[in-house]
Short mmCIF file of C-alpha atoms in Angstrom, two decimals:
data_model
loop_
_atom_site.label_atom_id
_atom_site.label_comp_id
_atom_site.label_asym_id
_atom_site.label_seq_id
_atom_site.Cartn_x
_atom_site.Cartn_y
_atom_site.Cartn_z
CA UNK A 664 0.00 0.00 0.00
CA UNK A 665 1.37 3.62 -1.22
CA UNK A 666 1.05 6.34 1.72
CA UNK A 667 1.41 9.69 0.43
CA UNK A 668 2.04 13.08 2.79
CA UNK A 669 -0.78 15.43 4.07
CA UNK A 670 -0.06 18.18 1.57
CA UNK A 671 -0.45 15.90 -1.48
CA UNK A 672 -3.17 14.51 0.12
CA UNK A 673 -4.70 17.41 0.87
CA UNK A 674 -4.18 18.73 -2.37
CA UNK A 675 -5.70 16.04 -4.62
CA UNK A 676 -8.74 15.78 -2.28
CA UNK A 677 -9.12 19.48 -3.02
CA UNK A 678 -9.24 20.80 0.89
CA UNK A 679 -7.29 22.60 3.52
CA UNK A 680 -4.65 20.12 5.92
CA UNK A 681 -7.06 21.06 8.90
CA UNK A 682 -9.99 19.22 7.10
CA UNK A 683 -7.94 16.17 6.68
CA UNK A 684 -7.24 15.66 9.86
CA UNK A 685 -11.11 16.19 10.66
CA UNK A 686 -12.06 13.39 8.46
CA UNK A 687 -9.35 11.06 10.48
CA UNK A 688 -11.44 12.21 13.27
CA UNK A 689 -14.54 10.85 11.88
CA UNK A 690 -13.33 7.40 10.65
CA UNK A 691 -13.49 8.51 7.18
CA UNK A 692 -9.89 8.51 6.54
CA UNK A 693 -7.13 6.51 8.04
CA UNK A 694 -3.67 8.15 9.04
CA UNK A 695 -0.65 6.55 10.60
CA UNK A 696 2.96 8.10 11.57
CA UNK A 697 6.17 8.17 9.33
CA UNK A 698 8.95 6.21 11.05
CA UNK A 699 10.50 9.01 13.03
CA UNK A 700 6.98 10.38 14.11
CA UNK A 701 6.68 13.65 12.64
CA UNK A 702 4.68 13.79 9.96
CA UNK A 703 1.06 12.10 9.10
CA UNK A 704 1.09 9.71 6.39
CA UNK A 705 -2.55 8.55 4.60
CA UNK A 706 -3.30 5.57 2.22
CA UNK A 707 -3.41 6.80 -1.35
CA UNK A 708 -5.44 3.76 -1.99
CA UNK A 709 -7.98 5.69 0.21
CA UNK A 710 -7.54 9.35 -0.98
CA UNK A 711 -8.34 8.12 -4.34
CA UNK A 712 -11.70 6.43 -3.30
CA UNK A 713 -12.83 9.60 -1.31
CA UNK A 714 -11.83 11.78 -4.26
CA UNK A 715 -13.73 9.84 -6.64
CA UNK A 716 -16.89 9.65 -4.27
CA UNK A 717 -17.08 13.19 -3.20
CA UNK A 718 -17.01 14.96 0.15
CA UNK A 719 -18.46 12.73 2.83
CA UNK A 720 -22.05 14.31 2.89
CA UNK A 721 -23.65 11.64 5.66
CA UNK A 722 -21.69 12.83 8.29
CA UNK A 723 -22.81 15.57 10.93
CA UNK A 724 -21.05 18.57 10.19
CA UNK A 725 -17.58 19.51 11.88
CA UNK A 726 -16.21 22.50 12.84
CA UNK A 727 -12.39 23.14 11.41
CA UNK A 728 -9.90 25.56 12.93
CA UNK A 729 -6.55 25.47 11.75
CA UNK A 730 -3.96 25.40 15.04
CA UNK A 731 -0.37 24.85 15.41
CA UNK A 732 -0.27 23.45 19.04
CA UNK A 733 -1.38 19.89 18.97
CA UNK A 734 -2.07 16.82 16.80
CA UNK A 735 -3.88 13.90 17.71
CA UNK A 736 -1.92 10.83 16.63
CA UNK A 737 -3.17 7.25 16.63
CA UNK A 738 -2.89 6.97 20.48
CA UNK A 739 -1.77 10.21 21.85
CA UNK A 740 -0.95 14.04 20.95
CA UNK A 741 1.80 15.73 19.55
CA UNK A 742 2.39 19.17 21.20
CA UNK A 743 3.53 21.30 18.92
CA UNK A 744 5.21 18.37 16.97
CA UNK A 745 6.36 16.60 20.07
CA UNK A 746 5.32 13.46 21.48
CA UNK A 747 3.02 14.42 24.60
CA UNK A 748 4.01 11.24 26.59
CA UNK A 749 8.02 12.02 25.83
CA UNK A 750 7.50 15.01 26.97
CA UNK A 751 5.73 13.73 29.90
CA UNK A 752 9.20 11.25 30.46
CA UNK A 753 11.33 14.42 30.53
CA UNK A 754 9.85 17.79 31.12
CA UNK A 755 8.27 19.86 34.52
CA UNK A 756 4.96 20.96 33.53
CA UNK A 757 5.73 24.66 33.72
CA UNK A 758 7.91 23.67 31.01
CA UNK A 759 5.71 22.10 28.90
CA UNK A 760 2.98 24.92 29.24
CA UNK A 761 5.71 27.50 28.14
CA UNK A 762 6.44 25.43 24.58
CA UNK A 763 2.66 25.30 24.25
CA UNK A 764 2.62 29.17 24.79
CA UNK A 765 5.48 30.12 23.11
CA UNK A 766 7.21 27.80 21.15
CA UNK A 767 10.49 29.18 21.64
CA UNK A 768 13.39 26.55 20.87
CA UNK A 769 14.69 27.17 25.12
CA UNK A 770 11.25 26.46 26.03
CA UNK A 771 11.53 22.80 26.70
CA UNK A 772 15.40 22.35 27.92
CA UNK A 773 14.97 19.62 30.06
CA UNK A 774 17.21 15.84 29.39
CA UNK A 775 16.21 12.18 29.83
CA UNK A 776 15.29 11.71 34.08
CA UNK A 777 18.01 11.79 36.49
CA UNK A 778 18.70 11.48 39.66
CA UNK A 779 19.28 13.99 41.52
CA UNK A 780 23.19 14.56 42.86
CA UNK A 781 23.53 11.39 41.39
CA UNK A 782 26.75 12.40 39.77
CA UNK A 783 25.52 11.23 35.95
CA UNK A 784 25.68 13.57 33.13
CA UNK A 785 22.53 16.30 32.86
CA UNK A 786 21.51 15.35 36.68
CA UNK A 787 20.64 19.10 37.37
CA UNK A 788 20.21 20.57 34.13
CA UNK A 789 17.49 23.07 34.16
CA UNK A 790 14.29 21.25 33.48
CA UNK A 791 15.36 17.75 34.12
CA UNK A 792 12.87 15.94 36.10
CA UNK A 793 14.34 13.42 38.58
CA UNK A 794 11.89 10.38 38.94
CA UNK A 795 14.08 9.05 41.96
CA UNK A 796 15.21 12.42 43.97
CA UNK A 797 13.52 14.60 46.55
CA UNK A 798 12.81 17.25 43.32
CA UNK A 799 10.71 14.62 40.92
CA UNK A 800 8.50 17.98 40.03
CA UNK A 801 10.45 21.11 40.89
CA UNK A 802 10.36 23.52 38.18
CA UNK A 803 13.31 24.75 35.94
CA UNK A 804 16.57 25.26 37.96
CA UNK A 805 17.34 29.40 37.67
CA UNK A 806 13.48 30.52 36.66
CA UNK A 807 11.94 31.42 39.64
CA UNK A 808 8.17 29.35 40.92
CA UNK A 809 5.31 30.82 39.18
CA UNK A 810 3.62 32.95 41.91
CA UNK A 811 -0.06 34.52 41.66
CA UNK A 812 -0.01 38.45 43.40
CA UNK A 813 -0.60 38.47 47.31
CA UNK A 814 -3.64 40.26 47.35
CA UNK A 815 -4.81 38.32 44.68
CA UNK A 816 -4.50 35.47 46.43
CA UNK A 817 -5.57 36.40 49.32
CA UNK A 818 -8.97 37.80 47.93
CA UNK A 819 -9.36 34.12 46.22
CA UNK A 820 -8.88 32.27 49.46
CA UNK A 821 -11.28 34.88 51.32
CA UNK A 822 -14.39 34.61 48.61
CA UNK A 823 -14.18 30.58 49.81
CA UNK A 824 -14.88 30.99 53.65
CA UNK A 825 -18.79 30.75 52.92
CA UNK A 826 -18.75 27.80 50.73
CA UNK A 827 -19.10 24.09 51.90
CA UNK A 828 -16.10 22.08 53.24
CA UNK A 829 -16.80 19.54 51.10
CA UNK A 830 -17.25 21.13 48.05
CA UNK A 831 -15.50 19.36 44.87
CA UNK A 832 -12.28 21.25 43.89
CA UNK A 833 -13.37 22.15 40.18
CA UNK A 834 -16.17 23.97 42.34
CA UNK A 835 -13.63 26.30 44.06
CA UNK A 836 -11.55 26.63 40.84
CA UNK A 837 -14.26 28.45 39.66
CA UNK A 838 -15.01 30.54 42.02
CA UNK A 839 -10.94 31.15 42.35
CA UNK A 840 -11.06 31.94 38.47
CA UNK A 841 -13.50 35.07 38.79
CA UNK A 842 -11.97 36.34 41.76
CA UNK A 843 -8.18 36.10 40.18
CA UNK A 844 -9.60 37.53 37.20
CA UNK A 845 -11.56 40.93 39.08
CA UNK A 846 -8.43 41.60 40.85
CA UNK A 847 -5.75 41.58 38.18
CA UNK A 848 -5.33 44.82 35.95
CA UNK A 849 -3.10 43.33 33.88
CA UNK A 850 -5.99 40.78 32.36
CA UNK A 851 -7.01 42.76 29.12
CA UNK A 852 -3.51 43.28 27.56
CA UNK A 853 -3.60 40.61 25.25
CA UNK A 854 0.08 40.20 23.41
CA UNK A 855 1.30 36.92 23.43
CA UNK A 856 3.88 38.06 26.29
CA UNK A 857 1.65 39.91 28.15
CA UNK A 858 -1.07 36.25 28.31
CA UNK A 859 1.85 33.97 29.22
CA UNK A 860 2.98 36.23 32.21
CA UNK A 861 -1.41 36.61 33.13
CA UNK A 862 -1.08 32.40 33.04
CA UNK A 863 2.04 31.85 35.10
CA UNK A 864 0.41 34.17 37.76
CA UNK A 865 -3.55 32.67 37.41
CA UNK A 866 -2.02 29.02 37.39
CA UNK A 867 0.03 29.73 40.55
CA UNK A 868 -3.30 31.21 41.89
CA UNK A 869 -5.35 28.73 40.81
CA UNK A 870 -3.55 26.06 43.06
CA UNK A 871 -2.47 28.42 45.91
CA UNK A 872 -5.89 29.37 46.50
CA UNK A 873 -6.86 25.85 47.20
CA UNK A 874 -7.29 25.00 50.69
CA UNK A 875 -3.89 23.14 52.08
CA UNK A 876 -4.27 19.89 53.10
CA UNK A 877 -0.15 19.07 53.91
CA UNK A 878 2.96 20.86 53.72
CA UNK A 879 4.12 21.77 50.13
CA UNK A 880 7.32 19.19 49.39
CA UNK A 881 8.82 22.13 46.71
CA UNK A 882 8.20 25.14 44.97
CA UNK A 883 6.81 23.63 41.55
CA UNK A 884 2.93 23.40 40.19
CA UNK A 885 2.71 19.72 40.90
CA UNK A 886 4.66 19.43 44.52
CA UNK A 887 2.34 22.69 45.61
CA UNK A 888 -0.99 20.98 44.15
CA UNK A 889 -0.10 17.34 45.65
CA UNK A 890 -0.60 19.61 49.20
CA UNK A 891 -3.72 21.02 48.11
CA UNK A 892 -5.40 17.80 47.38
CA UNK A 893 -3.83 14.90 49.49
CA UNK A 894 -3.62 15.03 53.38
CA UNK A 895 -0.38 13.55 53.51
CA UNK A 896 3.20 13.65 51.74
CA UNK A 897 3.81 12.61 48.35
CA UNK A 898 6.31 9.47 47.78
CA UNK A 899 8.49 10.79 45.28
CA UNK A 900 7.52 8.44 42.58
CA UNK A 901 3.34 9.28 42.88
CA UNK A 902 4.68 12.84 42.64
CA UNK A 903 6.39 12.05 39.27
CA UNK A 904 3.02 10.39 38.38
CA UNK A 905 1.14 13.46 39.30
CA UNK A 906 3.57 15.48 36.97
CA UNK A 907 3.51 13.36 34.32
CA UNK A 908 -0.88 13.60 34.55
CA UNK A 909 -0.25 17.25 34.14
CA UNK A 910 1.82 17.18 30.94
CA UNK A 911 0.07 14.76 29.68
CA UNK A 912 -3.24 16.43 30.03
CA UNK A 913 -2.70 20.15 29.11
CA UNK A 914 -4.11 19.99 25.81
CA UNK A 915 -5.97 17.85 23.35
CA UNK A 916 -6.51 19.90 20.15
CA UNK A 917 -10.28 21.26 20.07
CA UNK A 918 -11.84 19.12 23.01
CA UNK A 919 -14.75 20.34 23.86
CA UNK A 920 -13.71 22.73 26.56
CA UNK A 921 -10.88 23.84 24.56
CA UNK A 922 -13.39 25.10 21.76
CA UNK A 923 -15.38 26.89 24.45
CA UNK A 924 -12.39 28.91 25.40
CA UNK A 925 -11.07 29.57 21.59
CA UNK A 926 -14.97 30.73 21.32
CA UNK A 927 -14.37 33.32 23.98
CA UNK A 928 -10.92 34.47 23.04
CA UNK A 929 -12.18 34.89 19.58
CA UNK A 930 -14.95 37.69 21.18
CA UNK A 931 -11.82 39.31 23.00
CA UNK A 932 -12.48 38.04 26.46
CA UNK A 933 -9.75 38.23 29.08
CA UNK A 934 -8.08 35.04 29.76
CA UNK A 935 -9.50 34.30 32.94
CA UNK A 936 -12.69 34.56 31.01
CA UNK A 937 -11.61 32.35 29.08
CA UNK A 938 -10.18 29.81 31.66
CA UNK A 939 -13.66 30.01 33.39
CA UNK A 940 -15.58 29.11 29.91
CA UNK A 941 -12.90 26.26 29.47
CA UNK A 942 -13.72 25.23 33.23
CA UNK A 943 -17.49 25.65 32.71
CA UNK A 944 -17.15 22.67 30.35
CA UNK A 945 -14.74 20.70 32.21
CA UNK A 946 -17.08 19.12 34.57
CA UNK A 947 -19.03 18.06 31.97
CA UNK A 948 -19.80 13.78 32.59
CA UNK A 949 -18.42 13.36 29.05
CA UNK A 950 -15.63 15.29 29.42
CA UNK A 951 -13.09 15.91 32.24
CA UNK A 952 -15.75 15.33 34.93
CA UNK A 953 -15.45 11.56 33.40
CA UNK A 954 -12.02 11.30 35.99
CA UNK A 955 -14.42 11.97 39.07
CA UNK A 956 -17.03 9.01 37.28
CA UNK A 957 -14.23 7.11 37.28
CA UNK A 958 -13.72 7.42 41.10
CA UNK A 959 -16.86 6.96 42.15
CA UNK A 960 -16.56 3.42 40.30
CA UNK A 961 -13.17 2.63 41.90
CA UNK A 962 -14.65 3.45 45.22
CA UNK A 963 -17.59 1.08 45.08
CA UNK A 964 -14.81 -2.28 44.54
CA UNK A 965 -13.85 -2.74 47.81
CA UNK A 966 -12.44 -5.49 46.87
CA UNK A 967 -11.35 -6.82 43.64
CA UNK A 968 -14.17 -9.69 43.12
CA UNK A 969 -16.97 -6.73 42.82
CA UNK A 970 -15.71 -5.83 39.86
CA UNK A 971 -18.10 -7.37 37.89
CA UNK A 972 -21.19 -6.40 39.25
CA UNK A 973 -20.12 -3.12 39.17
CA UNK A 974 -19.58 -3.32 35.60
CA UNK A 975 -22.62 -5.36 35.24
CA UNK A 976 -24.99 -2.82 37.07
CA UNK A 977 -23.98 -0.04 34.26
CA UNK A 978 -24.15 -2.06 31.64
CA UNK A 979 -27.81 -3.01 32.61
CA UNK A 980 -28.73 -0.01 33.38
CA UNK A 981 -27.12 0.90 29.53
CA UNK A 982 -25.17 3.59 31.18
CA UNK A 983 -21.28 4.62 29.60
CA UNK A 984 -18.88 2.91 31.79
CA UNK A 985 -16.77 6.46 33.02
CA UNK A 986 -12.93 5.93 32.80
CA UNK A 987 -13.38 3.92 29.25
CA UNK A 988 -13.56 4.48 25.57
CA UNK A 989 -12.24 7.29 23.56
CA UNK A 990 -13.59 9.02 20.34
CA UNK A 991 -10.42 9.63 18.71
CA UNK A 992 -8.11 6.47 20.33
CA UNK A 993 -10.57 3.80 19.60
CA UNK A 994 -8.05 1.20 20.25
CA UNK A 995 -6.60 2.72 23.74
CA UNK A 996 -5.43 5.63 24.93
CA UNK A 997 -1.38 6.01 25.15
CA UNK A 998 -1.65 8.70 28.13
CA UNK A 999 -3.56 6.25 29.85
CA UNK A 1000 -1.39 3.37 29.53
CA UNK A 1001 1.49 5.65 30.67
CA UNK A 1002 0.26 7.19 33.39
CA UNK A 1003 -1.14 3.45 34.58
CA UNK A 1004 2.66 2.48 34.43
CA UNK A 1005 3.72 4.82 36.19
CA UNK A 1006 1.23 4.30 39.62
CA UNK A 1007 2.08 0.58 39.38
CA UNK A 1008 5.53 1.21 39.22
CA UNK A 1009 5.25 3.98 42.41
CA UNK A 1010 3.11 1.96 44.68
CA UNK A 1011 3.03 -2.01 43.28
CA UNK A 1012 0.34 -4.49 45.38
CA UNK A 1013 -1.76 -1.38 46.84
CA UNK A 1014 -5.61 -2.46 47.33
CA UNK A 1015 -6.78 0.41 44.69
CA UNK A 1016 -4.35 -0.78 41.98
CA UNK A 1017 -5.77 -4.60 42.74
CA UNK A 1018 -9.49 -3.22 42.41
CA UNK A 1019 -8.42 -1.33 38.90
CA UNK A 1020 -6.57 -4.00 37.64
CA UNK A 1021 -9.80 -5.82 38.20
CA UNK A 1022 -12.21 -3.81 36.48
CA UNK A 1023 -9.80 -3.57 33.59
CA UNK A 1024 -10.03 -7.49 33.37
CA UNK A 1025 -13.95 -7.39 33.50
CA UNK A 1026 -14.30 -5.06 30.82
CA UNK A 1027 -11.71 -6.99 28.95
CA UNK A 1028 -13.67 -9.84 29.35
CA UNK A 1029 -16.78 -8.25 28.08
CA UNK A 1030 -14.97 -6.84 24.81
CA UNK A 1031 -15.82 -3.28 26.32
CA UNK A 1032 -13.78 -0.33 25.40
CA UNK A 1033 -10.34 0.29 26.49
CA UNK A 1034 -9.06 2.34 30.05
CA UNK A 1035 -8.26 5.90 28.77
CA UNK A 1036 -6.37 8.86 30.88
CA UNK A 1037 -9.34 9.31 32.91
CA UNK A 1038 -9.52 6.26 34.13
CA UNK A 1039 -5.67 6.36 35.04
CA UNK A 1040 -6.09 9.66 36.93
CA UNK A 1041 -8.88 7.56 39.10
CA UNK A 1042 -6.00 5.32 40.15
CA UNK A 1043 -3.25 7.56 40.86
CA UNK A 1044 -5.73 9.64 43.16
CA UNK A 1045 -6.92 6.68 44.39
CA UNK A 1046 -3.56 5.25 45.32
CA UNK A 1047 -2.19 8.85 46.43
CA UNK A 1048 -4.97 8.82 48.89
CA UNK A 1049 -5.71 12.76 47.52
CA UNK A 1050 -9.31 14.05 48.21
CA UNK A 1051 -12.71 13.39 46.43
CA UNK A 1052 -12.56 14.92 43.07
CA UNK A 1053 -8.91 15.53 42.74
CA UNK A 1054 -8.95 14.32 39.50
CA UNK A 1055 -11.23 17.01 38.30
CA UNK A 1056 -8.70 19.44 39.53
CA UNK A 1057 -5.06 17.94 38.15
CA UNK A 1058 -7.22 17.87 34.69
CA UNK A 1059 -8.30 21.49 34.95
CA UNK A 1060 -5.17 23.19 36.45
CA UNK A 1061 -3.10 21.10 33.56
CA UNK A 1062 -5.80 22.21 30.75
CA UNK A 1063 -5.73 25.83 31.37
CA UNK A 1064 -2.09 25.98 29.95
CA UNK A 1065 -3.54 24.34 26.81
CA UNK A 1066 -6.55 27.09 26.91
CA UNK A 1067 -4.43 29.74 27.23
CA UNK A 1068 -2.28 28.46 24.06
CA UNK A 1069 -5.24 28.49 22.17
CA UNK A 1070 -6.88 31.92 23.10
CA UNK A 1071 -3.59 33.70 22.03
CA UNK A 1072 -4.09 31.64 18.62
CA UNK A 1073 -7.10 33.71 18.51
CA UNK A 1074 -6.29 36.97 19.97
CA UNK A 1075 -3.73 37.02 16.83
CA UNK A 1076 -6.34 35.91 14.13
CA UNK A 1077 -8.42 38.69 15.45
CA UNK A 1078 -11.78 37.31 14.24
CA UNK A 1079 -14.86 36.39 15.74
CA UNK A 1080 -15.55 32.28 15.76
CA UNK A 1081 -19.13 32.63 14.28
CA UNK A 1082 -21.27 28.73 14.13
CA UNK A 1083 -24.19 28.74 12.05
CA UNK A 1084 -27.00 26.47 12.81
CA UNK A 1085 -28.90 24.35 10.87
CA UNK A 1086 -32.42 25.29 11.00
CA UNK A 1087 -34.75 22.42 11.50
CA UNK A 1088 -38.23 24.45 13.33
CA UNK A 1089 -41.26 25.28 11.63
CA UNK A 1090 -41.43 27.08 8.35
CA UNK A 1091 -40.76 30.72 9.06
CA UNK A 1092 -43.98 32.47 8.25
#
């Protein structure tokens, strides 16, 4: 079989790159990687048959916006060219979020993981994650922690004392979001410069502003959020878990959430506006709210036998099992099977990684769909012994560096994202 390039495919088919990759989406064409990963490679056998039929006209409509920061490969995304769960391997998530911001060649200067001291070449270069030493997640060596204002922060923590104490964290990002937002001047300059600094500082703020729960281990995003949402310390390898979830998940070309925030940068809003649109969307069941589904089915196998009648129950009741199945990865999600690795590897023989392995083996056995990252984050919260609905939170802190790369896509197009709906009512009289 002859595989041809995505600009002579795109070209005999008669449409833009973006729309290629939209009918990959869709199942109507198939696409696999050239050998060193970088470009997208599609069956000329198939190209032909599509250009003789026409246009697929029988599918539902799909919105196309042409973006340089991610690419959805067969099993996992490409950020900005590079593979997410390398990057995951070898990069602090601060690090990652700059490339996705900037794309500056210094962005991402971090080497395979080291140990800390451990005398081997590249042990402390800036950016190196250690997977063994007391720094798994610190941030670059030499750039100082990202920090949100004081009275910023201190604003964001006061506008929680009336809410519940047990109040799910994507709850209190929200609320966090709008207060960050009223109390920075800064928010409408909109240069590229000008909305990387704004994220650094709302980031910071966003995890800050969380109520502590143990004693930060470090100054980086993921050793500061492991305090806000687990009671006790973090082993050093379930923090180089959690900072692996957070590269892993800070973007996903247009997800649903993500298209909600492009929709509101393309209108000009602020980027906390835009954060709390992406956030708005977030919880959604079918989105990044599927993580906290996912718990609440890890927390009902108490042990690993009730696996199946917890899997049973949902599929009687025809409900989606949360924590499985993908609408791009149809045959598993890579960021799933990585971040899995990496919580069996940190805490092997716990109880909650017996009761997942279990409920991966009954929906095996069924022919269900395959684990994806959500169902991944259950564990590693689940093992970590963090707080209900943690996984909402590591998704939504990691996601607004992928928002934030996509609202200064639009603030440069300068042009308002206008859908057009279909019009099915009655006749218009």
């Amino acid at each position: 079989m002859e595989w041809i390039d995505a600009a002579r495919a795109a070209e005999r088919l008669g449409v833009k790159p973006a729309t290629l990759y939209a009918y990959v989406s869709r199942g109507v064409l198939t696409r696999r990687h050239s050998d060193d990963g970088r470009r997208s490679l599609f069956s000329m056998e198939e190209i032909e048959r599509l250009a003789r039929r026409g246009r697929p006209r029988n599918q539902p409509p799909e919105l196309v916006i042409e973006s340089a920061i991610a690419a959805l490969g067969v099993d996992r995304p490409y950020y900005r060219g590079i593979d997410a769960l390398e990057l995951a391997k070898t990069s602090a998530f601060e690090s990652v979020a700059e490339w996705l911001w900037t794309a500056a060649p210094d962005a991402l200067r971090a080497s395979a993981p080291q140990l800390r001291n451990s005398g081997t070449p590249g042990a402390d270069l800036p950016g190196t994650v250690s997977r063994g030493g007391s720094d798994v997640a610190r941030a670059d060596v030499g750039v100082l922690p990202w920090r949100c204002e004081p009275e910023a922060l201190r604003a964001a923590v006061a506008a929680q004392r009336g809410l519940p104490g047990d109040l799910l964290p994507l709850d209190r990002l929200q609320v966090i979001t709008t207060v960050l937002g009223a109390s920075d001047s800064l928010r409408y300059q909109l240069d590229p410069a000008s909305v990387a600094a704004t994220g650094r500082r709302m980031i910071a703020g966003l995890v800050d502003a969380l109520p502590r729960l143990s004693e930060p281990q470090g100054e980086s995003i993921a050793e500061r959020l492991w305090s806000r949402l687990c009671p006790r310390p973090a082993t050093p390898a379930l923090l180089s878990a959690l900072q692996a979830a957070l590269v892993l998940l800070a973007d996903h070309e247009l997800a649903a959430s993500t298209l909600a925030a492009r929709v509101a940068a393309s209108a000009k809003a602020d980027p906390y506006a835009v954060v709390l649109t992406g956030l708005g969307v977030l919880g959604g069941p079918l989105h990044g709210g599927a993580s906290y589904g996912a718990e609440r089915l890890l927390a009902e196998v108490a042990e690993p036998h009730q696996a199946a009648r917890a899997i049973a129950e949902r599929v009687r009741r025809g409900e989606r099992i949360p924590g499985f199945g993908h609408s791009i990865y149809k045959n598993g999600d890579g960021r799933g099977g990585m971040l899995l690795d990496l919580v069996k590897e940190a805490a092997p023989g716990h109880e909650r990684l017996a009761a997942g392995v279990a409920l991966l083996e009954e929906m095996r056995r069924r022919r269900l769909p395959e684990r994806n990252v959500d169902f991944a984050l259950a564990i590693l919260t689940a093992v970590s012994g963090m707080m209900s609905g943690a996984g909402e939170a590591i998704f939504a802190v990691a996601r607004a560096a992928g928002w934030l790369a996509h609202a200064m896509e639009e603030y440069g197009r300068g042009t308002l994202l206008r859908l057009r709906a279909s019009y099915t009512g009655p006749p218009i009289k």
